[in-house]
PDB file of C-alpha atoms in Angstrom:
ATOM      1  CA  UNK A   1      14.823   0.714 -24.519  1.00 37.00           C
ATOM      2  CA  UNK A   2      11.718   1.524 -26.357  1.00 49.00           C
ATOM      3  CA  UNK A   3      11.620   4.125 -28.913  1.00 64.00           C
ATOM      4  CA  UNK A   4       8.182   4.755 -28.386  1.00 67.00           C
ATOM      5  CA  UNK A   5       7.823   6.612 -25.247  1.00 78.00           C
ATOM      6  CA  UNK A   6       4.308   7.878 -24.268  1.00 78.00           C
ATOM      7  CA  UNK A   7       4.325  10.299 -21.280  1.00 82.00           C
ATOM      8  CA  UNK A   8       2.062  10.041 -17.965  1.00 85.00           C
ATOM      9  CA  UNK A   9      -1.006  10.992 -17.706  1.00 84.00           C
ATOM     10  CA  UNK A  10      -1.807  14.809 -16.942  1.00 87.00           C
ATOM     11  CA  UNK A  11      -3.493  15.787 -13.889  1.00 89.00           C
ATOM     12  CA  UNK A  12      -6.183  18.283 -15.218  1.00 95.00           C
ATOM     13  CA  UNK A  13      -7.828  18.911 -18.517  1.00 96.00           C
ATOM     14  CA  UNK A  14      -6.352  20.194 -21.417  1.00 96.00           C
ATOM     15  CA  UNK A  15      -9.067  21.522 -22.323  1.00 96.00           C
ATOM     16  CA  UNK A  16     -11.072  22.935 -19.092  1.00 96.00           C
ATOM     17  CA  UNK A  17      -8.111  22.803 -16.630  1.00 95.00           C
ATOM     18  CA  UNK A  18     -10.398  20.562 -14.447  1.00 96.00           C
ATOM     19  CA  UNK A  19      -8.507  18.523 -12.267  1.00 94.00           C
ATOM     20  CA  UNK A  20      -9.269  14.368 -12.553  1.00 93.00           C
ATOM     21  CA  UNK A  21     -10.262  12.534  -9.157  1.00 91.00           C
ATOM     22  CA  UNK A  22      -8.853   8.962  -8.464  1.00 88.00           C
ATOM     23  CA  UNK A  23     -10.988   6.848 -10.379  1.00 88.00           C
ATOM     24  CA  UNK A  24     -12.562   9.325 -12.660  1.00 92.00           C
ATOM     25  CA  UNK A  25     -12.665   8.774 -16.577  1.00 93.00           C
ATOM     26  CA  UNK A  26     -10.870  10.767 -18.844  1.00 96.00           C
ATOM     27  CA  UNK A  27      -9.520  10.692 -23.051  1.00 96.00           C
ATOM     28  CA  UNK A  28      -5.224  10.665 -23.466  1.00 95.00           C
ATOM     29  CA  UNK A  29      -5.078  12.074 -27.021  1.00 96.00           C
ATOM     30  CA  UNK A  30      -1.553  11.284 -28.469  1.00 94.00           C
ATOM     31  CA  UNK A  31      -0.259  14.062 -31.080  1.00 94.00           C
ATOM     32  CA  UNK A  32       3.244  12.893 -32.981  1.00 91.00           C
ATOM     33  CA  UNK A  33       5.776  15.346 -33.126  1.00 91.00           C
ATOM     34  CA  UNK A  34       9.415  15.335 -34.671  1.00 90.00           C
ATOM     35  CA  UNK A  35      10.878  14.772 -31.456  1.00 86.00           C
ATOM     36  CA  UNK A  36       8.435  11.904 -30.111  1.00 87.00           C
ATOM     37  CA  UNK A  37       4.926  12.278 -28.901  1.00 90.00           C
ATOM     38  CA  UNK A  38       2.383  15.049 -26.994  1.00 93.00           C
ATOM     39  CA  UNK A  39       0.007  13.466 -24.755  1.00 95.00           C
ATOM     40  CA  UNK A  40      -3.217  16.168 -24.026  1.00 96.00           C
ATOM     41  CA  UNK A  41      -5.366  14.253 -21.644  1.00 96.00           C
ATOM     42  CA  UNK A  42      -9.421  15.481 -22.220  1.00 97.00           C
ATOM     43  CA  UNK A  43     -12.130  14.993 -19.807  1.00 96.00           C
ATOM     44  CA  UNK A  44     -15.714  13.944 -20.944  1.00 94.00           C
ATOM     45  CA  UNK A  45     -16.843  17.165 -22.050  1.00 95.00           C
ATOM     46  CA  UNK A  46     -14.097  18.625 -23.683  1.00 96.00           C
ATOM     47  CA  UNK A  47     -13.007  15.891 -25.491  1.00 95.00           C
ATOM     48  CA  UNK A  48     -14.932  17.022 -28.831  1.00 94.00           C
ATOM     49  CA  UNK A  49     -12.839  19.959 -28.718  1.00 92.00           C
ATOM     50  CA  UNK A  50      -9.273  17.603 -29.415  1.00 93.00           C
ATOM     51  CA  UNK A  51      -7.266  19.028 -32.430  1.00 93.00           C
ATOM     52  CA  UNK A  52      -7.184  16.814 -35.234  1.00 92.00           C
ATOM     53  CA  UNK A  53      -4.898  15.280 -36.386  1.00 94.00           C
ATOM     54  CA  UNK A  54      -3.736  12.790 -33.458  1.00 94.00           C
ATOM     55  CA  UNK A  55      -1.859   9.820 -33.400  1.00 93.00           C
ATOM     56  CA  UNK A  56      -4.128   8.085 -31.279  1.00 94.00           C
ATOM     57  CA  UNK A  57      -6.619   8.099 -28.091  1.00 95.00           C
ATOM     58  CA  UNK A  58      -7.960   5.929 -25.637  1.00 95.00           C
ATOM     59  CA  UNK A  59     -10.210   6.183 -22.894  1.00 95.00           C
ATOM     60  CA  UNK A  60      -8.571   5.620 -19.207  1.00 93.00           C
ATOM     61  CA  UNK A  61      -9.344   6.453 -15.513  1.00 91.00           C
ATOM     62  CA  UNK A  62      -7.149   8.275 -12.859  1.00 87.00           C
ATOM     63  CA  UNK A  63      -5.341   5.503 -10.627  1.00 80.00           C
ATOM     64  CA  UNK A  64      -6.678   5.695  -7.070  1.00 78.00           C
ATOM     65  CA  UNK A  65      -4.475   7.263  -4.797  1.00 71.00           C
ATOM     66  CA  UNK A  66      -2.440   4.478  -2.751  1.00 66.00           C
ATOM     67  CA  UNK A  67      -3.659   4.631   1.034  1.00 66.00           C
ATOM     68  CA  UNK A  68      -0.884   5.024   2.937  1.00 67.00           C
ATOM     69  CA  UNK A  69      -0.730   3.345   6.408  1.00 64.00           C
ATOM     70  CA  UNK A  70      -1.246   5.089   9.215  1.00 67.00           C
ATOM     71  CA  UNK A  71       1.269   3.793  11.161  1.00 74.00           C
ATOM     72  CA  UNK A  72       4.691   3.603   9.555  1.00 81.00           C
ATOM     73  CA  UNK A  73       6.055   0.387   9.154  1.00 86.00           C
ATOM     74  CA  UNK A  74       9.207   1.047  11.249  1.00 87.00           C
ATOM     75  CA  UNK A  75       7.383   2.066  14.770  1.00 86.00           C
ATOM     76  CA  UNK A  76       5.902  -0.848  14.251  1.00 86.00           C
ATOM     77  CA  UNK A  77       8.579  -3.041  13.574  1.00 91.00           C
ATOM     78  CA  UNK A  78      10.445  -1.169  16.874  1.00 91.00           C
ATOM     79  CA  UNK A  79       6.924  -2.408  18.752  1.00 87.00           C
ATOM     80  CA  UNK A  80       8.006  -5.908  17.764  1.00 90.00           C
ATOM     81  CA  UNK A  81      11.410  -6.078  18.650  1.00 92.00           C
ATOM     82  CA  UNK A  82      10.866  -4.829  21.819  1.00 91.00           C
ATOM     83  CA  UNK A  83       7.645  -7.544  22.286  1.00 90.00           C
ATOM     84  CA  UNK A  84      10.293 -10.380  21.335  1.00 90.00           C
ATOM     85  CA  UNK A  85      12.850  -9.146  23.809  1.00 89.00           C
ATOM     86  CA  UNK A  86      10.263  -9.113  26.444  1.00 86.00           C
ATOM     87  CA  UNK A  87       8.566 -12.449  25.658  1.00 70.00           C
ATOM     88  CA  UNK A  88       5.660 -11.125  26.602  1.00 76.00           C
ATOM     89  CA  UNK A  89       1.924 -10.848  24.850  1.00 81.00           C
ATOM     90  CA  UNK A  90       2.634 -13.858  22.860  1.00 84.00           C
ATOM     91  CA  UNK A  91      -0.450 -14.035  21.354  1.00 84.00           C
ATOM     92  CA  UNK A  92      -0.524  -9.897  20.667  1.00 84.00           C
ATOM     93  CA  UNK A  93       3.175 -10.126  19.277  1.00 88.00           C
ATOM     94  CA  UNK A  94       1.878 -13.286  16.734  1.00 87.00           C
ATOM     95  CA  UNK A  95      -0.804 -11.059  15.401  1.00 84.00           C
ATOM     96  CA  UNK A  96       1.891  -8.282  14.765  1.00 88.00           C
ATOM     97  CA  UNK A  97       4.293 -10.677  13.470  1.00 90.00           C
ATOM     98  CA  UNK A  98       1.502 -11.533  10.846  1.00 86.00           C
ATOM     99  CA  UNK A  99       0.736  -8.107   9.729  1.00 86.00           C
ATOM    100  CA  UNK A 100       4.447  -6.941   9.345  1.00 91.00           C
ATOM    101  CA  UNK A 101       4.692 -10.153   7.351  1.00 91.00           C
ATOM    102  CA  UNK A 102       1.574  -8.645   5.004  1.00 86.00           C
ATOM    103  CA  UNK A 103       3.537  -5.381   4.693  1.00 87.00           C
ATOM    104  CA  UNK A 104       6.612  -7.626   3.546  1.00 92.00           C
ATOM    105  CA  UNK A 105       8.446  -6.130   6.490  1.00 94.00           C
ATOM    106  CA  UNK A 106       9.064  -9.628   7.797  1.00 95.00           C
ATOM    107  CA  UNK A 107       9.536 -13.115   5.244  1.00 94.00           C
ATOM    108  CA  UNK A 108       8.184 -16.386   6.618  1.00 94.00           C
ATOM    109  CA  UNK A 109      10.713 -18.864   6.072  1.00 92.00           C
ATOM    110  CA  UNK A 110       9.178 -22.061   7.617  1.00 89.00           C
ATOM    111  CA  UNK A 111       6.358 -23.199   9.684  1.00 86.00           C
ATOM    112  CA  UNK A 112       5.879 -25.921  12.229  1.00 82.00           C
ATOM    113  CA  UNK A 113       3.070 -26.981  14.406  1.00 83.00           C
ATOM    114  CA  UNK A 114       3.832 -24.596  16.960  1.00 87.00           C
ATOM    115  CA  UNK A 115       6.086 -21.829  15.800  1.00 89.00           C
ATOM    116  CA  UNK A 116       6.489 -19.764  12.866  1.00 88.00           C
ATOM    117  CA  UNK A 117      10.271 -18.758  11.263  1.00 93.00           C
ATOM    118  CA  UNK A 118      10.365 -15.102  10.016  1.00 94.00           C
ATOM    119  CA  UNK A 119      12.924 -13.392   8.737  1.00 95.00           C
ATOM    120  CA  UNK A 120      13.674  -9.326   8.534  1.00 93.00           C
ATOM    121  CA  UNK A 121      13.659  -8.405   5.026  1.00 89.00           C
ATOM    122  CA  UNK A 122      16.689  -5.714   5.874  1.00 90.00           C
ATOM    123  CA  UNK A 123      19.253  -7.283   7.490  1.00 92.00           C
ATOM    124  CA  UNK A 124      18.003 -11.161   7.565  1.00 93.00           C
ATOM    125  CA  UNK A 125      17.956 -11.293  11.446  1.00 94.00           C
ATOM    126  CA  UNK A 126      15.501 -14.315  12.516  1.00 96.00           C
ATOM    127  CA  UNK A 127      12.788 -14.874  14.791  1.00 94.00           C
ATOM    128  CA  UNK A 128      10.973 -17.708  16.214  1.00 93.00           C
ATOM    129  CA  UNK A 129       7.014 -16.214  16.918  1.00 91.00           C
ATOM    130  CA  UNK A 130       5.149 -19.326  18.655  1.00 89.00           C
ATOM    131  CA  UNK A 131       1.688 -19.968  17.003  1.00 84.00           C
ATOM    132  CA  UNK A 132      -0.968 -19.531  19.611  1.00 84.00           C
ATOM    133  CA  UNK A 133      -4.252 -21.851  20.068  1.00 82.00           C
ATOM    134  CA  UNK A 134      -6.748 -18.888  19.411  1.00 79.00           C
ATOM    135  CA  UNK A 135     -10.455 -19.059  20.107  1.00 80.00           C
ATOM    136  CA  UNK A 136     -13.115 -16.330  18.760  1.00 82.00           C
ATOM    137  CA  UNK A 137     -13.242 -14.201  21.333  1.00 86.00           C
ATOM    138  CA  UNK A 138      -9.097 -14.272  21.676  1.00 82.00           C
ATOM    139  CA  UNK A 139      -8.956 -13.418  18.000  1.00 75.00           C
ATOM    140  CA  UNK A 140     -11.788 -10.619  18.317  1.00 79.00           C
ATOM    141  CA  UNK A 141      -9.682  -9.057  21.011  1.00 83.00           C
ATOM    142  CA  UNK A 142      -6.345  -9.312  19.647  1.00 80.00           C
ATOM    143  CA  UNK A 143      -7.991  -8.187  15.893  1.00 76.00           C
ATOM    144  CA  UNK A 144      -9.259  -4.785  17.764  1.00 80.00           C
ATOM    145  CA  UNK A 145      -5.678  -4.187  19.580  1.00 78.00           C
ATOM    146  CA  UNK A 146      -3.903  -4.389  16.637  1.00 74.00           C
ATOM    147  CA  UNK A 147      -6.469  -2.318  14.880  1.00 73.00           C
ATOM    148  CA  UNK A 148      -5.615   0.066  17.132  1.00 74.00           C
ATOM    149  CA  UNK A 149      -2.347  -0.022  16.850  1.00 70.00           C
ATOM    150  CA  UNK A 150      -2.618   0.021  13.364  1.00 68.00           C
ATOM    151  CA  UNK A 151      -4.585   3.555  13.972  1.00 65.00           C
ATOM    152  CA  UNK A 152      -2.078   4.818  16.150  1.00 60.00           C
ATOM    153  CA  UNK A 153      -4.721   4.972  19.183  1.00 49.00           C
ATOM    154  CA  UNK A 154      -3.343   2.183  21.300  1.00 47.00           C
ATOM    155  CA  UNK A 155      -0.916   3.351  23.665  1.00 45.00           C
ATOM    156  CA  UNK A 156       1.022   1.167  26.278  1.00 44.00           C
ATOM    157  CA  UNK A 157      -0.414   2.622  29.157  1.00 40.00           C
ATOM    158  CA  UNK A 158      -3.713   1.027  28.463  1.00 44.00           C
ATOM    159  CA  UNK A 159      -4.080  -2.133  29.929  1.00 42.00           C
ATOM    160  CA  UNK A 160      -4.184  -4.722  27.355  1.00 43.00           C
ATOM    161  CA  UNK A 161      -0.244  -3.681  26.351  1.00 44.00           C
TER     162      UNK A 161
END
């Protein structure tokens, strides 16, 4: 462990009480005290006013706020078990295979021509997803249904489910 511990990043100003967007700039003064340091974080205007003497500053921006996904990753996964029970919409449940791969819900662990090996990350179950021969306007399709999906608009009472 480190004996130099720095704490987070404040929300607001020290100075102004302003609060920092995501992405905004701001000053993290560091002031050393006899039990480890004082962070006072400044924005652009008030940083002038920062007591003296400090340990150190630096110049830094408010992390973006992580965009959470509108559709949790377990209906989704739910939405693909049942697809692979039914065999049915192949090419929908390949495109849904894919993106719960991207959200590291599912693990590829092999590839042929033809099908793709995935694994569930919680409890190692396996699948075999068949790889469909996709043109443009198949991928266009299946792209806007899993958009959907993805937006929580697409219902199974519409046709294409």
């Amino acid at each position: 462990m480190s004996e130099w511990e720095i704490p987070v990043s404040a929300l607001s100003c020290a100075g102004c009480g302003k609060g920092f967007s995501a992405g905004e700039g701001h000053y993290s003064f560091l002031y050393e005290e006899p039990k480890g340091f004082r962070r006072l974080d400044y924005c652009q205007t008030c940083r002038a006013g920062a007591k003296e003497p400090f340990f150190s500053f630096w110049k830094t921006t408010r992390a973006e706020e992580e965009k959470k996904p509108l559709v949790a990753d377990d209906v989704l996964l739910n939405f693909f078990l049942r697809l692979v029970e039914t065999e049915e919409k192949k090419d929908f449940l390949y495109v849904l295979a894919l993106a719960l791969e991207r959200r590291r819900v599912l693990k590829r662990i092999g590839q042929g021509k033809e099908i793709l090996e995935l694994e569930l990350a919680k409890d190692k179950r396996r699948f075999q997803i068949s790889m469909p021969q996709l043109g443009e306007e198949a991928i266009s399709t299946l792209t806007e249904e899993v958009g959907r999906l993805l937006e929580g608009s697409l219902t199974e009472s519409e046709g294409s489910l």
